[in-house]
Amino acid sequence: MTYTFNETQMAELNRLVARYPEGKQKSALLPALHLAQDSFDGWLPTELMDYIASLLKIEPIEVYEVASFYSMFNLKPVGKFIFEVCQTGPCMISGSDDIIAYIQEKLSIKPGETTKDGVFTLKLVECLGACGYAPMMQVGKIFREHLTKEKVDSIIAEYRATVTN
Amino acid sequence: MGVKLLLDKANVPGIRTYEVYRREGGYRSVEKALKEMNPESIVEEVKKSGLRGRGGAGFPTGMKWSFIAKPEGVPRHLVCNADESEPGTFKDRYLMEFIPHLLLEGLIVSSFALGSHDTYIYIRGEYAWITDILEEAINEAKANGWLGKNILRTGFECNIHVQRGAGAYICGEETALIESLEGKRGNPRIKPPFPAIQGLWQRPTVVNNVETLAAIVPIINIGGEEYAKIGVGRSTGTKLISACGNINKPGVYEIDMTISVEEFIYSDEYCGGIKGGKQLKACIPGGSSVPILPANLLLKTATGETRYMNYESLSDGGFATGSMLGSGGFIVLDEDQCIVKNTLTLARFYRHESCGQCSPCREGTGWMEKILHKIEHGHGTIADIDLLWDIQRKIEGNTICPLGDAAAWPVAAAIRHFRDEFEWHINNPVLSQTSNFGLQHYADPIHVPA
């Protein structure tokens, strides 16, 4: 499959590149990969990384080594919504274990897996900087905080509704 | 009520917008700095203020600024470290989310002092919605003449750009942050050369934490000497503390560093005591990498003195009986918390975040996690405790960047202060899976239960 940014996406890429001095366009790599991941299927297939390399005039390997280093870049297909649940110390002492177990039970998936309908992926992550509002998870751009089992139920229903409607 | 310099206006409705922020006296420090001061005098004020880096290391900011090289014809850069990732720390997030213009104001003054015309905010990738808030604030500031060319008709040009990271604790280390900003893996650089000589794109660069740069605003407004009068000793000014864990009122608090740890935990003005009327067991007072302290050493020093919320008092006793103020990530553990499990989650964190460059950290963090996992799940041996101790000692000081130390310290402190809890786990492999070691002799020396 080949990938091409539309006009809006290309304009955004050019805005990102323009922040850096002439010849330092590689600096735009992380933001460009976010843009690529958000613009297509939520993950970075090799062809998409190659496309970004060609746009930034760098070698594909320079993109692969970066994409594989940062935890927010997905190198495998993911569901429409990713529940990224924090499991680090402050969340753990505030009850994240129970929340993680509950989500697994509700969605019938283990961490790293995607539901059969392709809607939800469960990912366990390390500290996201919401320790005072624990337990928490990130879904897309948003932090869902002070999680309880009831809250998890309503969050799942909320996202499921956006798919079925 | 203590003095507030950063969050004094945090509750004013609409303070996130330029209009309200300006009406409340915002951007005065830019007027003062650009019209009445010069870069050298600003650096002098910052030196006089005694401000120390608020990211965790506590290095004097004025001194850091004075190191920046000024070779002819080479651009210099200020980079704001908004990669806040130390477990327990969420103060910069609060500041950027609710008073974004305070950071921008500090950045403009600091950029002027350092001669940076293109200043970058490197924000952790997960704070995606805050990136939008900052971009919006930058647009407002630009539209009102505080950014761009010829600011206040002084000829000074400054642009601020926000760059998102993508999930890597290591990028909070300043040279890893610079690598990431150059579009590379976040591998810390070998120093020297220091960023002040060769930083971003090999140009002289200063990297400062969000809170540090925000503190420049009150320093310019009230003057370095007045700022230095707040606080105590070398802990001048105010500090943001993000409090979390088993307390009644988790959140971000601005303190003037003269209050005691006891007041901070139990006063209704701050944490409001331990949740559910439980007993305090332990606390990690400055972000997950600083040594954990049992309640008895937290509230009083080993010599029985009251412990205060500042750089010197929290480190009183060194690592043997003290800890650090660090980033201000204040994690409170109640009587029901298991030290072995807590240490395991932190060991897993550091293993996950090790960049893999240095063998002691890459291998050592993995081994520490495995051994702690073994002990936590009832398969440990007494020799494992000594092995853990041995591994952490071989990591500390033997890596390019401080992540190695950050991974070693929590394990060392847990064993140092809670060795009997580790032994109990090992000697009670079945019982430890369903019950808890409890408080034992670590109890709060002040609030003894009836």
Coordinates of C-alpha atoms in Angstrom, one line a residue:
Chain A
M1 CA 0.0 0.0 0.0
T2 CA 1.2 3.5 -0.7
Y3 CA 0.5 6.5 1.4
T4 CA 0.0 10.1 0.4
F5 CA -0.8 13.1 2.7
N6 CA -3.8 15.2 1.5
E7 CA -3.5 18.9 1.2
T8 CA -4.3 19.7 4.9
Q9 CA -1.9 17.1 6.2
M10 CA 0.9 18.3 3.8
A11 CA 0.3 21.9 5.0
E12 CA 0.7 20.7 8.6
L13 CA 3.9 18.9 7.8
N14 CA 5.3 22.0 6.1
R15 CA 4.3 24.0 9.2
L16 CA 6.2 21.6 11.4
V17 CA 9.3 21.6 9.2
A18 CA 9.4 25.4 9.1
R19 CA 10.1 25.6 12.8
Y20 CA 13.6 24.4 12.4
P21 CA 16.6 26.0 10.6
E22 CA 17.3 25.2 6.9
G23 CA 18.7 21.7 6.5
K24 CA 17.5 20.6 10.0
Q25 CA 14.2 19.2 8.8
K26 CA 15.0 15.9 10.5
S27 CA 14.0 17.6 13.7
A28 CA 10.4 17.4 12.5
L29 CA 10.6 13.6 12.6
L30 CA 8.7 13.0 15.9
P31 CA 5.9 15.4 15.1
A32 CA 5.7 14.0 11.5
L33 CA 5.3 10.5 12.8
H34 CA 2.5 11.6 15.1
L35 CA 0.9 13.2 12.1
A36 CA 1.3 10.1 10.0
Q37 CA 0.0 7.8 12.7
D38 CA -3.0 10.0 13.4
S39 CA -3.7 10.5 9.7
F40 CA -4.0 6.9 8.7
D41 CA -4.8 3.7 10.8
G42 CA -3.2 4.6 14.2
W43 CA 0.0 2.7 13.5
L44 CA 3.1 3.0 11.4
P45 CA 3.5 0.4 8.6
T46 CA 6.9 0.3 6.9
E47 CA 5.5 1.9 3.7
L48 CA 4.2 4.8 5.8
M49 CA 7.6 5.3 7.5
D50 CA 9.3 5.1 4.1
Y51 CA 7.0 7.9 2.9
I52 CA 7.9 10.1 5.9
A53 CA 11.6 9.4 5.1
S54 CA 11.1 10.6 1.6
L55 CA 9.3 13.8 2.7
L56 CA 12.0 14.7 5.2
K57 CA 14.8 13.6 2.8
I58 CA 16.3 11.2 5.3
E59 CA 17.1 7.5 5.1
P60 CA 14.3 5.0 6.0
I61 CA 16.5 3.5 8.7
E62 CA 16.6 6.9 10.5
V63 CA 12.8 6.7 10.7
Y64 CA 12.7 3.0 11.8
E65 CA 15.2 3.5 14.6
V66 CA 13.2 6.4 16.0
A67 CA 9.7 4.8 15.6
S68 CA 10.9 1.8 17.5
F69 CA 12.4 3.8 20.3
Y70 CA 9.3 5.8 21.5
S71 CA 6.4 4.0 23.2
M72 CA 3.7 6.1 21.5
F73 CA 4.5 4.9 18.1
N74 CA 2.6 1.7 17.2
L75 CA 4.5 -0.7 14.9
K76 CA 1.6 -3.2 14.8
P77 CA -2.1 -2.7 13.9
V78 CA -4.2 -1.4 16.8
G79 CA -7.9 -1.0 17.5
K80 CA -9.9 2.1 16.9
F81 CA -9.5 3.2 20.5
I82 CA -6.4 2.3 22.6
F83 CA -6.9 2.1 26.4
E84 CA -3.4 3.0 27.7
V85 CA -3.7 2.2 31.4
C86 CA -1.0 3.4 33.8
Q87 CA 0.5 0.8 36.1
T88 CA 3.4 2.6 37.7
G89 CA 3.8 3.1 41.5
P90 CA 1.5 6.0 42.3
C91 CA -1.3 4.5 40.2
M92 CA -0.6 1.0 41.6
I93 CA -1.0 2.2 45.2
S94 CA -4.2 3.9 44.2
G95 CA -5.7 0.7 42.8
S96 CA -4.7 0.4 39.1
D97 CA -4.4 -3.4 39.4
D98 CA -8.1 -3.7 39.9
I99 CA -8.9 -1.4 37.0
I100 CA -6.6 -3.3 34.7
A101 CA -8.2 -6.7 35.7
Y102 CA -11.7 -5.2 35.2
I103 CA -10.9 -3.9 31.7
Q104 CA -9.5 -7.3 30.8
E105 CA -12.6 -9.0 32.0
K106 CA -15.0 -6.5 30.4
L107 CA -13.3 -6.6 27.0
S108 CA -12.1 -10.2 27.2
I109 CA -8.6 -9.3 26.1
K110 CA -5.2 -9.3 27.6
P111 CA -2.7 -6.4 27.6
G112 CA -1.4 -5.9 24.1
E113 CA -4.5 -7.4 22.5
T114 CA -7.3 -6.0 20.4
T115 CA -11.0 -6.9 20.7
K116 CA -12.2 -9.1 17.8
D117 CA -14.4 -6.3 16.4
G118 CA -11.2 -4.2 16.2
V119 CA -12.7 -1.4 18.5
F120 CA -10.5 -1.6 21.6
T121 CA -6.8 -2.3 22.3
L122 CA -5.5 -2.6 25.8
K123 CA -2.0 -1.3 26.5
L124 CA -0.3 -1.1 29.8
V125 CA 1.9 2.0 30.1
E126 CA 4.3 3.6 32.5
C127 CA 3.6 6.9 34.3
L128 CA 1.7 9.5 32.3
G129 CA 1.9 12.3 34.8
A130 CA -1.5 12.0 36.3
C131 CA -0.4 10.6 39.7
G132 CA -2.7 12.8 41.7
Y133 CA -5.7 11.7 39.7
A134 CA -5.0 8.0 39.8
P135 CA -6.0 5.4 38.6
M136 CA -6.0 6.7 35.1
M137 CA -5.7 5.8 31.4
Q138 CA -5.1 7.7 28.2
V139 CA -7.6 7.3 25.3
G140 CA -6.4 9.2 22.2
K141 CA -5.6 12.8 23.2
I142 CA -7.6 12.6 26.5
F143 CA -6.7 11.5 30.0
R144 CA -9.5 9.6 31.8
E145 CA -8.8 10.0 35.5
H146 CA -10.1 8.9 38.9
L147 CA -11.1 5.6 37.3
T148 CA -13.6 3.3 39.1
K149 CA -15.3 0.2 37.7
E150 CA -18.5 2.2 37.0
K151 CA -16.5 4.8 35.2
V152 CA -14.8 2.1 33.1
D153 CA -18.2 0.8 32.2
S154 CA -19.4 4.2 31.0
I155 CA -16.2 4.9 29.1
I156 CA -16.5 1.6 27.2
A157 CA -20.1 2.3 26.4
E158 CA -19.3 5.9 25.3
Y159 CA -16.7 4.7 22.8
R160 CA -18.7 1.8 21.6
A161 CA -21.6 4.1 20.8
T162 CA -19.4 6.2 18.5
V163 CA -18.7 3.1 16.5
T164 CA -22.3 1.6 16.3
N165 CA -24.0 4.9 15.4
Chain B
M1 CA -1.2 30.6 54.0
G2 CA 2.3 30.7 52.5
V3 CA 3.6 33.1 49.9
K4 CA 2.4 32.2 46.3
L5 CA 4.4 33.5 43.4
L6 CA 3.4 31.1 40.6
L7 CA -0.1 29.9 41.4
D8 CA -1.4 33.1 43.1
K9 CA -3.7 33.8 40.1
A10 CA -4.4 30.1 39.2
N11 CA -8.0 30.3 40.4
V12 CA -8.9 33.5 38.6
P13 CA -11.6 32.5 36.1
G14 CA -10.3 32.7 32.5
I15 CA -6.6 33.1 33.5
R16 CA -5.7 30.7 30.7
T17 CA -6.6 33.4 28.2
Y18 CA -4.4 36.2 27.2
E19 CA -7.0 38.8 28.0
V20 CA -7.5 37.8 31.7
Y21 CA -3.8 37.0 32.2
R22 CA -2.8 40.5 31.0
R23 CA -5.5 42.2 33.0
E24 CA -4.1 40.5 36.1
G25 CA -0.7 42.0 35.6
G26 CA 0.7 39.4 33.1
Y27 CA 3.7 40.2 30.9
R28 CA 4.9 43.1 33.1
S29 CA 8.2 41.3 33.5
V30 CA 8.8 41.3 29.8
E31 CA 8.2 45.1 29.7
K32 CA 10.7 45.5 32.6
A33 CA 13.3 43.1 31.2
L34 CA 13.3 44.4 27.7
K35 CA 13.0 48.1 28.4
E36 CA 14.8 48.6 31.7
M37 CA 17.3 45.7 31.9
N38 CA 19.9 44.0 29.7
P39 CA 20.8 40.3 29.3
E40 CA 23.6 40.6 31.8
S41 CA 21.6 42.3 34.5
I42 CA 18.8 39.7 34.1
V43 CA 21.4 36.9 34.7
E44 CA 22.6 38.8 37.7
E45 CA 19.1 39.0 39.2
V46 CA 18.6 35.3 38.7
K47 CA 21.9 34.6 40.4
K48 CA 20.9 36.8 43.3
S49 CA 17.5 35.0 43.6
G50 CA 19.2 31.8 44.4
L51 CA 16.8 30.0 42.1
R52 CA 17.7 26.3 41.7
G53 CA 16.5 24.1 38.8
R54 CA 13.0 22.8 39.6
G55 CA 13.3 19.7 37.4
G56 CA 14.9 17.6 40.1
A57 CA 18.7 18.3 40.1
G58 CA 18.5 21.6 41.9
F59 CA 21.4 23.2 40.1
P60 CA 21.6 27.0 40.4
T61 CA 19.9 28.5 37.4
G62 CA 21.8 31.8 37.2
M63 CA 25.1 29.8 37.2
K64 CA 23.8 27.5 34.4
W65 CA 22.9 30.5 32.4
S66 CA 26.3 32.1 32.8
F67 CA 28.0 29.1 31.3
I68 CA 26.4 29.6 27.8
A69 CA 29.0 30.1 25.1
K70 CA 28.6 33.2 22.9
P71 CA 30.7 32.5 19.8
E72 CA 30.4 35.1 17.1
G73 CA 27.7 34.4 14.5
V74 CA 26.4 31.2 16.0
P75 CA 22.7 31.2 17.1
R76 CA 22.0 30.2 20.7
H77 CA 18.9 28.4 21.9
L78 CA 16.8 28.1 25.0
V79 CA 14.9 24.9 25.4
C80 CA 12.1 24.4 27.9
N81 CA 12.0 20.9 29.4
A82 CA 8.4 20.0 29.6
D83 CA 9.0 16.3 29.4
E84 CA 7.7 15.8 32.9
S85 CA 7.9 12.0 33.3
E86 CA 9.2 11.3 36.8
P87 CA 6.6 9.1 38.5
G88 CA 4.8 11.2 41.1
T89 CA 5.4 14.5 39.3
F90 CA 2.6 16.4 37.6
K91 CA 3.3 20.0 38.5
D92 CA 4.5 21.3 35.1
R93 CA 1.4 19.9 33.6
Y94 CA -0.8 21.9 36.0
L95 CA 1.1 25.1 35.3
M96 CA 1.0 24.7 31.5
E97 CA -2.6 23.6 31.5
F98 CA -4.0 26.4 33.7
I99 CA -1.6 29.3 33.3
P100 CA 0.2 28.8 30.0
H101 CA 1.0 32.5 29.6
L102 CA 3.1 32.4 32.8
L103 CA 5.4 29.9 31.1
L104 CA 5.5 32.0 27.9
E105 CA 6.2 35.1 29.9
G106 CA 9.2 33.4 31.6
L107 CA 10.4 32.1 28.3
I108 CA 10.4 35.5 26.6
V109 CA 12.4 37.1 29.4
S110 CA 14.8 34.1 29.6
S111 CA 15.2 34.0 25.8
F112 CA 16.2 37.7 25.9
A113 CA 18.7 37.0 28.7
L114 CA 20.3 34.1 26.8
G115 CA 20.0 35.6 23.3
S116 CA 17.7 32.9 21.9
H117 CA 15.5 33.9 19.0
D118 CA 14.1 30.5 18.4
T119 CA 13.1 28.8 21.7
Y120 CA 11.6 25.3 21.9
I121 CA 9.3 23.8 24.4
Y122 CA 9.8 20.0 24.3
I123 CA 6.7 18.5 25.9
R124 CA 6.0 14.9 26.6
G125 CA 3.9 13.4 23.8
E126 CA 1.2 12.2 26.1
Y127 CA 0.3 15.8 27.1
A128 CA -1.3 16.2 23.7
W129 CA -4.1 18.5 24.8
I130 CA -1.6 20.8 26.6
T131 CA 0.3 21.1 23.4
D132 CA -2.9 22.6 21.9
I133 CA -3.3 24.9 24.9
L134 CA 0.3 26.2 24.5
E135 CA -0.1 26.7 20.7
E136 CA -3.2 28.7 21.4
A137 CA -1.4 30.8 24.0
I138 CA 1.5 31.4 21.6
N139 CA -0.9 32.6 18.9
E140 CA -2.5 35.0 21.4
A141 CA 0.9 36.3 22.6
K142 CA 2.0 36.7 19.0
A143 CA -1.2 38.6 18.1
N144 CA -0.6 40.9 21.0
G145 CA 3.0 41.7 20.1
W146 CA 4.8 39.7 22.8
L147 CA 6.4 37.3 20.3
G148 CA 7.7 37.6 16.8
K149 CA 9.9 40.4 15.4
N150 CA 10.7 43.7 17.2
I151 CA 9.0 42.9 20.5
L152 CA 7.9 46.2 22.3
R153 CA 9.9 48.0 19.6
T154 CA 13.1 47.0 21.2
G155 CA 14.4 45.1 18.1
F156 CA 14.3 41.8 20.0
E157 CA 12.9 38.9 18.1
C158 CA 11.7 35.7 19.7
N159 CA 9.7 32.8 18.4
I160 CA 8.5 29.9 20.6
H161 CA 7.8 26.5 19.1
V162 CA 6.2 23.5 20.8
Q163 CA 7.5 20.0 20.0
R164 CA 5.8 16.9 21.2
G165 CA 7.9 13.9 22.3
A166 CA 6.5 10.4 21.8
G167 CA 6.8 8.5 25.1
A168 CA 10.3 8.2 26.6
Y169 CA 11.2 9.1 30.2
I170 CA 14.8 9.4 29.2
C171 CA 14.1 12.5 27.1
G172 CA 13.8 14.5 30.4
E173 CA 17.6 14.2 30.6
E174 CA 18.8 17.3 28.8
T175 CA 21.1 15.8 26.2
A176 CA 18.6 13.0 25.4
L177 CA 16.0 15.8 25.0
I178 CA 18.3 17.6 22.6
E179 CA 18.8 14.4 20.6
S180 CA 15.0 13.9 20.4
L181 CA 14.5 17.5 19.3
E182 CA 17.0 16.7 16.5
G183 CA 14.7 13.9 15.4
K184 CA 16.7 11.0 16.9
R185 CA 16.4 8.3 19.5
G186 CA 16.7 9.7 23.0
N187 CA 20.2 8.5 23.8
P188 CA 21.9 10.8 26.3
R189 CA 25.2 12.3 25.1
I190 CA 28.6 11.9 26.7
K191 CA 29.5 15.1 28.5
P192 CA 31.6 17.2 28.0
P193 CA 30.8 19.0 25.8
F194 CA 27.9 20.3 27.8
P195 CA 24.9 21.8 26.0
A196 CA 26.0 25.3 27.0
I197 CA 28.9 24.9 24.6
Q198 CA 27.4 22.4 22.1
G199 CA 23.7 21.6 22.4
L200 CA 20.9 21.7 19.9
W201 CA 22.4 21.4 16.4
Q202 CA 25.8 21.8 18.1
R203 CA 24.8 25.3 19.1
P204 CA 25.1 26.8 22.6
T205 CA 21.9 25.7 24.4
V206 CA 20.4 26.1 27.8
V207 CA 17.7 23.5 28.9
N208 CA 15.5 24.5 31.8
N209 CA 12.5 23.0 33.5
V210 CA 9.0 24.6 33.1
E211 CA 8.7 25.6 36.7
T212 CA 12.2 27.1 36.7
L213 CA 11.3 29.3 33.7
A214 CA 8.0 30.3 35.2
A215 CA 9.9 31.4 38.4
I216 CA 11.8 33.9 36.3
V217 CA 8.7 36.0 36.1
P218 CA 8.4 36.8 39.9
I219 CA 12.2 37.1 40.1
I220 CA 12.1 40.0 37.5
N221 CA 9.0 41.5 39.0
I222 CA 10.1 41.6 42.7
G223 CA 13.8 41.4 42.1
G224 CA 16.3 38.7 42.9
E225 CA 17.0 39.9 46.5
E226 CA 13.3 39.9 47.5
Y227 CA 12.8 36.5 46.0
A228 CA 15.8 35.1 47.9
K229 CA 14.2 36.3 51.2
I230 CA 11.3 33.8 50.7
G231 CA 12.1 30.4 51.9
V232 CA 15.1 29.4 54.0
G233 CA 18.9 29.1 53.4
R234 CA 19.7 27.9 49.9
S235 CA 16.1 26.8 49.4
T236 CA 14.9 30.2 48.1
G237 CA 11.5 31.1 46.6
T238 CA 8.6 28.8 46.2
K239 CA 8.4 25.2 45.0
L240 CA 5.5 23.4 43.4
I241 CA 4.8 20.0 45.0
S242 CA 2.6 17.5 43.3
A243 CA 1.2 15.3 46.0
C244 CA -0.3 11.9 45.3
G245 CA -0.9 8.4 46.8
N246 CA -2.9 7.6 49.8
I247 CA -3.8 11.1 50.9
N248 CA -7.1 13.0 51.2
K249 CA -6.3 15.9 48.9
P250 CA -3.9 14.9 46.1
G251 CA -3.0 17.8 43.9
V252 CA -0.4 20.5 43.1
Y253 CA 0.6 22.9 45.9
E254 CA 2.9 25.9 46.0
I255 CA 4.9 26.0 49.2
D256 CA 7.5 28.4 50.4
M257 CA 9.8 25.7 51.7
T258 CA 9.6 26.7 55.4
I259 CA 6.8 24.3 56.3
S260 CA 7.4 21.0 57.9
V261 CA 6.7 17.7 56.2
E262 CA 4.2 16.9 59.0
E263 CA 2.3 20.1 58.2
F264 CA 2.4 19.3 54.5
I265 CA 0.9 15.9 55.0
Y266 CA -1.6 16.5 57.7
S267 CA -2.7 20.1 57.2
D268 CA -6.1 20.7 55.5
E269 CA -4.4 23.4 53.5
Y270 CA -2.2 20.8 51.8
C271 CA -2.6 16.9 51.7
G272 CA -5.3 16.8 54.4
G273 CA -4.0 13.7 56.1
I274 CA -3.9 10.0 55.2
K275 CA -7.0 8.7 53.3
G276 CA -9.5 6.7 55.2
G277 CA -8.0 7.5 58.6
K278 CA -5.1 5.1 58.0
Q279 CA -1.6 5.4 59.3
L280 CA 1.3 6.8 57.3
K281 CA 3.8 4.1 56.4
A282 CA 6.3 5.7 54.0
C283 CA 6.8 8.5 51.5
I284 CA 8.9 9.1 48.4
P285 CA 9.2 12.9 48.7
G286 CA 10.8 14.0 45.4
G287 CA 9.7 11.8 42.5
S288 CA 10.1 8.0 42.3
S289 CA 13.9 8.1 41.9
V290 CA 14.7 9.6 45.3
P291 CA 15.0 7.4 48.3
I292 CA 11.8 6.2 50.0
L293 CA 11.7 7.1 53.7
P294 CA 9.7 5.3 56.5
A295 CA 7.4 7.5 58.4
N296 CA 9.7 7.8 61.4
L297 CA 12.5 9.2 59.3
L298 CA 10.3 11.3 57.1
L299 CA 8.7 13.5 59.8
K300 CA 11.9 13.7 61.9
T301 CA 15.5 13.4 61.0
A302 CA 17.7 10.6 62.5
T303 CA 18.8 13.1 65.2
G304 CA 15.1 13.9 66.1
E305 CA 14.9 17.3 64.4
T306 CA 11.7 18.3 62.6
R307 CA 12.1 17.7 58.9
Y308 CA 11.0 20.5 56.5
M309 CA 9.9 20.6 52.9
N310 CA 13.1 22.0 51.4
Y311 CA 16.3 20.9 49.6
E312 CA 18.5 20.8 52.7
S313 CA 16.2 19.3 55.3
L314 CA 14.9 16.5 53.1
S315 CA 18.4 15.5 52.3
D316 CA 19.6 15.7 56.0
G317 CA 21.3 12.5 56.9
G318 CA 22.4 11.8 53.3
F319 CA 21.0 8.6 51.7
A320 CA 21.6 6.7 55.0
T321 CA 18.6 8.4 56.7
G322 CA 17.5 11.2 54.3
S323 CA 16.1 11.7 50.8
M324 CA 15.8 14.6 48.4
L325 CA 13.3 17.3 47.4
G326 CA 14.0 16.3 43.7
S327 CA 11.2 17.2 41.4
G328 CA 8.6 17.7 44.1
G329 CA 6.7 14.5 43.2
F330 CA 5.5 13.6 46.7
I331 CA 4.2 10.0 46.9
V332 CA 2.5 9.0 50.1
L333 CA 2.1 5.3 51.1
D334 CA -0.3 4.2 53.8
E335 CA -0.1 1.2 56.2
D336 CA -1.7 -1.2 53.6
Q337 CA 1.0 -0.6 51.0
C338 CA 3.6 -3.3 50.2
I339 CA 7.1 -1.9 49.8
V340 CA 8.2 -4.9 47.7
K341 CA 5.4 -4.4 45.2
N342 CA 5.9 -0.7 45.1
T343 CA 9.6 -1.1 44.5
L344 CA 8.8 -3.7 41.8
T345 CA 6.6 -1.3 39.8
L346 CA 9.4 1.3 40.0
A347 CA 12.0 -1.2 38.9
R348 CA 9.8 -2.2 36.0
F349 CA 9.4 1.5 35.1
Y350 CA 13.2 2.1 34.9
R351 CA 13.8 -1.1 33.0
H352 CA 11.2 0.0 30.5
E353 CA 12.7 3.5 30.2
S354 CA 16.4 2.6 30.0
C355 CA 17.7 3.7 26.6
G356 CA 20.0 0.7 26.5
Q357 CA 23.2 2.5 25.8
C358 CA 25.1 1.6 29.0
S359 CA 25.3 -2.1 30.0
P360 CA 25.0 -1.5 33.8
C361 CA 21.7 0.2 33.3
R362 CA 20.3 -1.9 30.4
E363 CA 21.2 -5.2 32.1
G364 CA 20.9 -4.2 35.7
T365 CA 17.4 -2.7 35.5
G366 CA 16.2 -5.9 33.9
W367 CA 17.8 -8.1 36.6
M368 CA 16.4 -5.9 39.4
E369 CA 12.9 -6.2 38.0
K370 CA 13.2 -10.0 37.6
I371 CA 14.5 -10.5 41.1
L372 CA 11.9 -8.2 42.7
H373 CA 9.2 -10.0 40.7
K374 CA 10.5 -13.3 42.1
I375 CA 10.4 -12.0 45.7
E376 CA 7.0 -10.4 45.2
H377 CA 5.5 -13.6 43.9
G378 CA 6.8 -15.8 46.8
H379 CA 9.8 -17.4 45.1
G380 CA 12.6 -15.3 46.5
T381 CA 15.6 -16.3 48.6
I382 CA 17.4 -14.3 51.3
A383 CA 20.5 -14.2 48.9
D384 CA 18.3 -12.4 46.4
I385 CA 18.3 -9.3 48.7
D386 CA 22.1 -9.2 48.7
L387 CA 22.1 -9.7 45.0
L388 CA 19.7 -6.8 44.5
W389 CA 21.9 -4.7 46.7
D390 CA 25.0 -5.7 44.7
I391 CA 23.3 -4.9 41.3
Q392 CA 22.1 -1.5 42.3
R393 CA 25.6 -0.6 43.6
K394 CA 27.1 -1.6 40.2
I395 CA 24.6 0.6 38.3
E396 CA 25.0 3.7 40.4
G397 CA 27.6 6.1 39.0
N398 CA 28.5 3.8 36.1
T399 CA 26.3 5.2 33.4
I400 CA 26.4 8.1 30.9
C401 CA 23.3 9.7 32.4
P402 CA 21.6 9.8 35.8
L403 CA 18.9 7.3 34.8
G404 CA 21.2 4.6 36.2
D405 CA 21.3 6.3 39.6
A406 CA 17.6 7.0 39.4
A407 CA 16.9 3.2 38.9
A408 CA 19.4 2.2 41.6
W409 CA 18.3 4.6 44.4
P410 CA 14.7 3.4 44.9
V411 CA 15.9 -0.3 45.2
A412 CA 18.7 0.6 47.6
A413 CA 16.5 2.7 49.8
A414 CA 13.8 0.1 50.0
I415 CA 16.3 -2.5 51.1
R416 CA 18.1 -0.1 53.5
H417 CA 14.9 0.8 55.4
F418 CA 12.6 -2.1 54.8
R419 CA 14.9 -5.1 54.7
D420 CA 12.7 -6.9 57.3
E421 CA 9.7 -6.6 55.0
F422 CA 11.7 -8.2 52.1
E423 CA 12.8 -11.0 54.5
W424 CA 9.2 -11.5 55.6
H425 CA 8.1 -11.9 52.0
I426 CA 10.8 -14.5 51.4
N427 CA 10.1 -16.4 54.7
N428 CA 6.3 -16.3 54.2
P429 CA 5.9 -17.1 50.5
V430 CA 2.3 -18.2 50.9
L431 CA 1.1 -15.7 53.5
S432 CA 2.7 -12.7 51.7
Q433 CA 0.4 -13.4 48.6
T434 CA -2.7 -12.6 50.6
S435 CA -1.7 -10.4 53.5
N436 CA 0.5 -7.5 54.3
F437 CA 3.6 -6.9 56.4
G438 CA 2.0 -3.8 57.7
L439 CA 3.5 -1.0 59.7
Q440 CA 5.8 -2.7 62.2
H441 CA 8.3 -0.1 63.6
Y442 CA 8.0 2.4 60.7
A443 CA 5.0 4.2 62.2
D444 CA 4.6 7.9 62.3
P445 CA 6.4 9.1 65.5
I446 CA 4.0 12.0 65.9
H447 CA 0.6 10.7 65.1
V448 CA 0.5 7.6 67.2
P449 CA -2.9 5.8 67.0
A450 CA -4.9 5.7 70.2

